[in-house]
CSV table of N, CA and C in Angstrom, one decimal:
chain,number,residue,atom,x,y,z
U,1,GLY,N,-149.3,-169.0,-77.2
U,1,GLY,CA,-150.3,-168.0,-76.2
U,1,GLY,C,-151.1,-166.8,-76.9
U,2,VAL,N,-151.8,-166.5,-76.2
U,2,VAL,CA,-152.6,-165.5,-76.5
U,2,VAL,C,-152.0,-163.6,-76.1
U,3,ASP,N,-152.0,-163.1,-77.3
U,3,ASP,CA,-151.2,-161.7,-77.2
U,3,ASP,C,-152.3,-160.8,-76.9
U,4,CYS,N,-152.3,-160.2,-75.7
U,4,CYS,CA,-153.4,-159.2,-75.4
U,4,CYS,C,-152.9,-157.9,-75.3
U,5,TRP,N,-151.7,-157.8,-75.7
U,5,TRP,CA,-151.6,-156.3,-75.8
U,5,TRP,C,-151.7,-155.9,-77.7
U,6,GLU,N,-151.7,-154.6,-77.4
U,6,GLU,CA,-151.5,-153.7,-78.9
U,6,GLU,C,-150.5,-152.7,-79.0
U,7,LYS,N,-150.2,-152.9,-80.3
U,7,LYS,CA,-148.9,-151.9,-80.7
U,7,LYS,C,-149.4,-150.9,-80.4
U,8,ALA,N,-148.8,-150.2,-79.8
U,8,ALA,CA,-148.7,-148.5,-79.6
U,8,ALA,C,-148.3,-147.8,-81.1
U,9,ALA,N,-149.1,-147.1,-81.3
U,9,ALA,CA,-148.9,-146.3,-82.6
U,9,ALA,C,-147.3,-145.1,-82.5
U,10,LYS,N,-146.1,-145.7,-83.1
U,10,LYS,CA,-145.3,-144.9,-83.0
U,10,LYS,C,-144.6,-144.6,-84.1
U,11,SER,N,-145.3,-144.4,-85.3
U,11,SER,CA,-144.5,-144.0,-86.7
U,11,SER,C,-144.3,-142.9,-86.6
U,12,PRO,N,-143.5,-142.1,-87.6
U,12,PRO,CA,-143.1,-140.9,-87.4
U,12,PRO,C,-144.4,-139.6,-87.1
U,13,GLY,N,-144.0,-138.9,-86.6
U,13,GLY,CA,-145.5,-137.8,-86.3
U,13,GLY,C,-146.6,-138.5,-85.6
U,14,SER,N,-146.6,-139.5,-84.8
U,14,SER,CA,-147.7,-139.9,-84.3
U,14,SER,C,-147.9,-139.5,-82.9
U,15,ARG,N,-146.6,-138.9,-82.4
U,15,ARG,CA,-146.6,-138.3,-80.9
U,15,ARG,C,-147.7,-136.8,-81.3
U,16,LYS,N,-147.7,-136.3,-82.1
U,16,LYS,CA,-148.0,-135.0,-82.7
U,16,LYS,C,-149.6,-135.7,-82.8
U,17,ARG,N,-149.6,-136.0,-83.5
U,17,ARG,CA,-150.9,-136.6,-84.0
U,17,ARG,C,-151.6,-137.1,-82.5
U,18,GLY,N,-151.1,-137.6,-82.1
U,18,GLY,CA,-152.0,-138.1,-80.4
U,18,GLY,C,-152.2,-136.8,-80.1
U,19,TYR,N,-151.4,-135.9,-79.6
U,19,TYR,CA,-151.6,-134.8,-79.1
U,19,TYR,C,-153.0,-133.9,-79.6
U,20,GLN,N,-152.6,-133.8,-80.8
U,20,GLN,CA,-153.5,-133.1,-81.4
U,20,GLN,C,-154.8,-133.7,-81.2
U,21,LYS,N,-155.0,-135.3,-81.0
U,21,LYS,CA,-156.1,-135.6,-81.1
U,21,LYS,C,-156.6,-135.4,-79.7
U,22,ILE,N,-156.0,-135.3,-78.6
U,22,ILE,CA,-156.0,-135.2,-77.2
U,22,ILE,C,-157.2,-134.0,-77.2
U,23,ARG,N,-156.2,-133.1,-77.6
U,23,ARG,CA,-157.0,-131.7,-77.8
U,23,ARG,C,-158.2,-131.5,-78.4
U,24,GLU,N,-158.5,-132.4,-79.1
U,24,GLU,CA,-160.0,-132.4,-79.9
U,24,GLU,C,-160.8,-132.8,-79.1
U,25,TYR,N,-160.3,-134.4,-78.8
U,25,TYR,CA,-161.2,-134.7,-77.6
U,25,TYR,C,-161.5,-133.6,-76.8
U,26,LEU,N,-160.7,-133.2,-75.9
U,26,LEU,CA,-161.0,-132.5,-74.8
U,26,LEU,C,-161.8,-131.0,-75.4
U,27,GLU,N,-161.4,-130.5,-76.3
U,27,GLU,CA,-162.6,-129.5,-77.1
U,27,GLU,C,-164.3,-130.5,-77.1
U,28,GLY,N,-163.8,-131.2,-77.9
U,28,GLY,CA,-165.2,-132.3,-78.1
U,28,GLY,C,-166.0,-132.3,-76.7
U,29,SER,N,-165.4,-132.3,-75.4
U,29,SER,CA,-166.1,-132.7,-74.5
U,29,SER,C,-167.0,-131.5,-74.0
U,30,LYS,N,-166.7,-130.4,-74.4
U,30,LYS,CA,-167.4,-129.1,-73.7
U,30,LYS,C,-168.4,-129.0,-74.3
U,31,PRO,N,-169.6,-128.8,-73.8
U,31,PRO,CA,-170.6,-128.4,-74.3
U,31,PRO,C,-171.0,-127.3,-75.3
U,32,GLY,N,-172.1,-127.3,-76.0
U,32,GLY,CA,-172.1,-126.1,-76.8
U,32,GLY,C,-173.3,-125.2,-75.9
U,33,ALA,N,-173.4,-123.7,-76.3
U,33,ALA,CA,-174.7,-123.1,-76.2
U,33,ALA,C,-175.6,-124.0,-75.2
U,34,ASP,N,-176.1,-124.6,-76.3
U,34,ASP,CA,-177.9,-125.5,-76.2
U,34,ASP,C,-177.4,-126.8,-75.1
U,35,GLY,N,-176.3,-126.8,-74.9
U,35,GLY,CA,-175.8,-127.4,-73.7
U,35,GLY,C,-175.3,-129.2,-74.1
U,36,THR,N,-175.3,-129.6,-75.8
U,36,THR,CA,-175.3,-130.7,-76.2
U,36,THR,C,-174.0,-130.7,-77.0
U,37,ARG,N,-173.5,-132.1,-76.9
U,37,ARG,CA,-172.0,-132.2,-77.6
U,37,ARG,C,-172.1,-132.8,-78.6
U,38,GLU,N,-171.5,-132.4,-79.7
U,38,GLU,CA,-172.0,-133.1,-81.3
U,38,GLU,C,-170.7,-133.9,-81.8
U,39,LYS,N,-169.0,-133.6,-81.2
U,39,LYS,CA,-168.5,-134.3,-81.2
U,39,LYS,C,-167.9,-135.3,-80.6
U,40,ALA,N,-167.0,-136.1,-80.6
U,40,ALA,CA,-166.2,-137.0,-80.0
U,40,ALA,C,-165.6,-136.1,-78.7
U,41,GLY,N,-166.2,-136.4,-77.6
U,41,GLY,CA,-165.0,-136.2,-76.2
U,41,GLY,C,-164.3,-137.2,-75.3
U,42,ILE,N,-163.1,-136.7,-75.0
U,42,ILE,CA,-163.1,-137.3,-73.7
U,42,ILE,C,-163.4,-137.2,-71.9
U,43,PHE,N,-163.9,-137.9,-71.6
U,43,PHE,CA,-164.4,-137.8,-70.0
U,43,PHE,C,-163.5,-138.4,-68.9
U,44,VAL,N,-163.0,-137.6,-67.7
U,44,VAL,CA,-161.8,-138.3,-67.2
U,44,VAL,C,-162.7,-138.1,-65.6
U,45,CYS,N,-162.5,-139.5,-64.9
U,45,CYS,CA,-163.1,-139.5,-63.5
U,45,CYS,C,-162.2,-138.7,-62.8
U,46,GLU,N,-163.1,-138.2,-61.4
U,46,GLU,CA,-162.2,-137.4,-60.9
U,46,GLU,C,-161.2,-137.9,-60.1
U,47,CYS,N,-161.2,-139.4,-59.8
U,47,CYS,CA,-160.3,-140.2,-59.0
U,47,CYS,C,-158.9,-140.4,-59.7
U,48,CYS,N,-158.7,-140.2,-61.0
U,48,CYS,CA,-157.7,-140.3,-61.7
U,48,CYS,C,-156.8,-139.1,-61.5
U,49,ASP,N,-156.3,-139.0,-60.1
U,49,ASP,CA,-155.8,-137.8,-60.0
U,49,ASP,C,-154.5,-137.8,-61.2
U,50,ALA,N,-153.6,-138.5,-61.3
U,50,ALA,CA,-152.4,-138.0,-62.2
U,50,ALA,C,-153.0,-137.5,-63.4
U,51,TRP,N,-153.8,-138.0,-64.0
U,51,TRP,CA,-154.5,-137.5,-65.4
U,51,TRP,C,-154.5,-136.2,-65.0
U,52,THR,N,-155.6,-136.0,-63.9
U,52,THR,CA,-156.0,-134.8,-63.8
U,52,THR,C,-155.0,-133.5,-63.6
U,53,VAL,N,-153.8,-134.3,-62.9
U,53,VAL,CA,-152.7,-132.9,-62.8
U,53,VAL,C,-151.9,-132.8,-64.0
U,54,LEU,N,-151.7,-133.8,-64.4
U,54,LEU,CA,-150.5,-133.9,-65.5
U,54,LEU,C,-150.8,-133.7,-66.6
U,55,VAL,N,-152.2,-134.0,-67.2
U,55,VAL,CA,-152.1,-134.0,-68.6
U,55,VAL,C,-152.9,-132.5,-69.1
U,56,PRO,N,-153.8,-132.0,-68.0
U,56,PRO,CA,-154.0,-130.5,-68.4
U,56,PRO,C,-153.3,-129.5,-68.4
U,57,THR,N,-152.3,-130.0,-67.5
U,57,THR,CA,-151.1,-128.8,-67.1
U,57,THR,C,-149.9,-129.1,-68.5
U,58,ALA,N,-150.1,-130.1,-69.0
U,58,ALA,CA,-149.1,-130.4,-70.0
U,58,ALA,C,-148.4,-128.9,-71.0
U,59,GLY,N,-147.6,-128.5,-70.8
U,59,GLY,CA,-147.6,-127.0,-72.0
U,59,GLY,C,-147.1,-127.5,-73.0
U,60,ARG,N,-146.6,-126.6,-73.7
U,60,ARG,CA,-146.2,-126.8,-74.8
U,60,ARG,C,-144.6,-126.6,-75.3
U,61,ASP,N,-144.0,-127.2,-76.1
U,61,ASP,CA,-142.7,-127.0,-75.9
U,61,ASP,C,-142.3,-125.7,-76.8
U,62,PRO,N,-141.5,-125.2,-75.9
U,62,PRO,CA,-141.3,-123.8,-76.7
U,62,PRO,C,-140.6,-123.8,-78.2
U,63,ASN,N,-139.8,-124.8,-78.4
U,63,ASN,CA,-139.2,-125.1,-79.6
U,63,ASN,C,-140.0,-125.9,-80.4
U,64,ASP,N,-141.2,-126.3,-80.1
U,64,ASP,CA,-142.0,-127.0,-81.1
U,64,ASP,C,-143.2,-127.0,-80.2
U,65,GLN,N,-143.8,-126.4,-80.9
U,65,GLN,CA,-145.4,-126.1,-80.0
U,65,GLN,C,-146.3,-127.4,-80.4
U,66,ASP,N,-145.9,-128.3,-81.0
U,66,ASP,CA,-147.0,-129.5,-81.2
U,66,ASP,C,-146.1,-130.3,-80.4
U,67,GLU,N,-145.4,-130.4,-79.4
U,67,GLU,CA,-144.8,-131.4,-78.6
U,67,GLU,C,-144.8,-130.7,-77.3
U,68,ILE,N,-144.8,-131.6,-76.5
U,68,ILE,CA,-145.1,-131.1,-74.7
U,68,ILE,C,-143.5,-131.1,-74.4
U,69,PRO,N,-143.3,-130.0,-73.1
U,69,PRO,CA,-141.8,-129.8,-73.0
U,69,PRO,C,-140.8,-131.1,-72.6
U,70,LYS,N,-139.5,-131.1,-73.2
U,70,LYS,CA,-138.8,-132.4,-72.5
U,70,LYS,C,-138.7,-132.2,-71.2
U,71,GLY,N,-138.6,-133.6,-70.9
U,71,GLY,CA,-138.5,-133.9,-69.3
U,71,GLY,C,-139.7,-134.1,-68.2
U,72,TYR,N,-140.9,-133.5,-69.3
U,72,TYR,CA,-142.2,-133.3,-68.9
U,72,TYR,C,-143.0,-135.2,-68.3
U,73,GLU,N,-143.5,-135.2,-67.3
U,73,GLU,CA,-143.9,-136.8,-67.1
U,73,GLU,C,-145.2,-136.8,-68.2
U,74,ASP,N,-145.0,-137.6,-69.1
U,74,ASP,CA,-145.7,-138.0,-70.1
U,74,ASP,C,-146.3,-139.3,-70.2
U,75,HIS,N,-146.5,-140.3,-69.0
U,75,HIS,CA,-147.0,-141.5,-69.1
U,75,HIS,C,-148.7,-141.5,-69.4
U,76,ASP,N,-149.3,-140.4,-68.5
U,76,ASP,CA,-150.8,-140.3,-68.8
U,76,ASP,C,-150.8,-139.9,-70.3
U,77,ILE,N,-150.6,-139.0,-70.3
U,77,ILE,CA,-150.4,-138.5,-71.7
U,77,ILE,C,-150.5,-139.4,-73.0
U,78,ASP,N,-149.1,-140.0,-73.0
U,78,ASP,CA,-149.2,-141.3,-74.2
U,78,ASP,C,-150.1,-142.3,-73.6
U,79,CYS,N,-150.5,-142.5,-72.7
U,79,CYS,CA,-151.5,-143.5,-72.3
U,79,CYS,C,-152.7,-143.0,-73.1
U,80,THR,N,-153.1,-142.3,-73.1
U,80,THR,CA,-154.6,-141.5,-73.3
U,80,THR,C,-154.3,-141.4,-74.9
U,81,ARG,N,-153.3,-141.2,-75.9
U,81,ARG,CA,-152.9,-140.8,-77.1
U,81,ARG,C,-153.4,-142.2,-77.7
U,82,TYR,N,-152.6,-143.5,-76.9
U,82,TYR,CA,-152.6,-144.6,-77.6
U,82,TYR,C,-153.9,-145.2,-77.5
U,83,MET,N,-154.5,-144.9,-76.6
U,83,MET,CA,-155.8,-145.2,-76.5
U,83,MET,C,-156.8,-144.6,-77.5
U,84,LEU,N,-156.8,-143.2,-77.8
U,84,LEU,CA,-157.0,-142.7,-78.7
U,84,LEU,C,-156.8,-143.4,-80.2
U,85,SER,N,-156.0,-143.2,-80.3
U,85,SER,CA,-155.2,-143.9,-81.9
U,85,SER,C,-155.9,-145.6,-81.9
U,86,PHE,N,-155.9,-146.7,-80.8
U,86,PHE,CA,-156.5,-147.7,-81.0
U,86,PHE,C,-158.4,-147.3,-81.3
U,87,GLU,N,-158.7,-146.8,-80.4
U,87,GLU,CA,-160.3,-146.4,-80.5
U,87,GLU,C,-160.3,-146.4,-82.1
U,88,ALA,N,-159.8,-144.8,-82.9
U,88,ALA,CA,-160.1,-144.8,-83.9
U,88,ALA,C,-159.6,-145.8,-84.7
U,89,SER,N,-158.8,-146.9,-84.8
U,89,SER,CA,-158.2,-147.9,-85.6
U,89,SER,C,-159.1,-148.6,-85.5
U,90,PHE,N,-159.8,-149.1,-84.2
U,90,PHE,CA,-161.2,-149.8,-84.0
U,90,PHE,C,-162.3,-149.7,-84.7
U,91,ALA,N,-162.6,-148.3,-84.6
U,91,ALA,CA,-163.6,-147.7,-85.3
U,91,ALA,C,-163.9,-147.7,-86.7
U,92,GLN,N,-162.6,-147.4,-87.3
U,92,GLN,CA,-162.7,-147.9,-88.6
U,92,GLN,C,-162.5,-149.2,-89.4
U,93,GLN,N,-162.5,-150.2,-88.5
U,93,GLN,CA,-162.4,-151.2,-88.9
U,93,GLN,C,-164.2,-151.8,-89.1
U,94,LYS,N,-164.7,-151.5,-88.1
U,94,LYS,CA,-166.2,-151.7,-88.2
U,94,LYS,C,-167.5,-151.4,-89.3
U,95,SER,N,-167.8,-152.3,-89.9
U,95,SER,CA,-168.9,-152.0,-90.8
U,95,SER,C,-170.6,-151.9,-90.3
U,96,PHE,N,-171.1,-150.9,-90.4
U,96,PHE,CA,-172.1,-150.8,-90.2
U,96,PHE,C,-173.3,-151.2,-91.0
């Protein structure tokens, strides 16, 4: 059969790297003073209710500022970081 699933990045430190990548992409989506964007960004449709509620409000764990609080609903965050890590690895494989 055809395997249509990509393996999730689950190496040591991958969660923290993924959260950092989400923060970088969110920062990159903000336009500069001249209205342009020079860095990769992430743009979310208004209809993505769970994402728009859960991801921006995910705080930082008081015991580890590079993690989200234990018990916080992280499915949308995990999907986002998996997607960003997949896109990064895919882009690195392309030759121009």
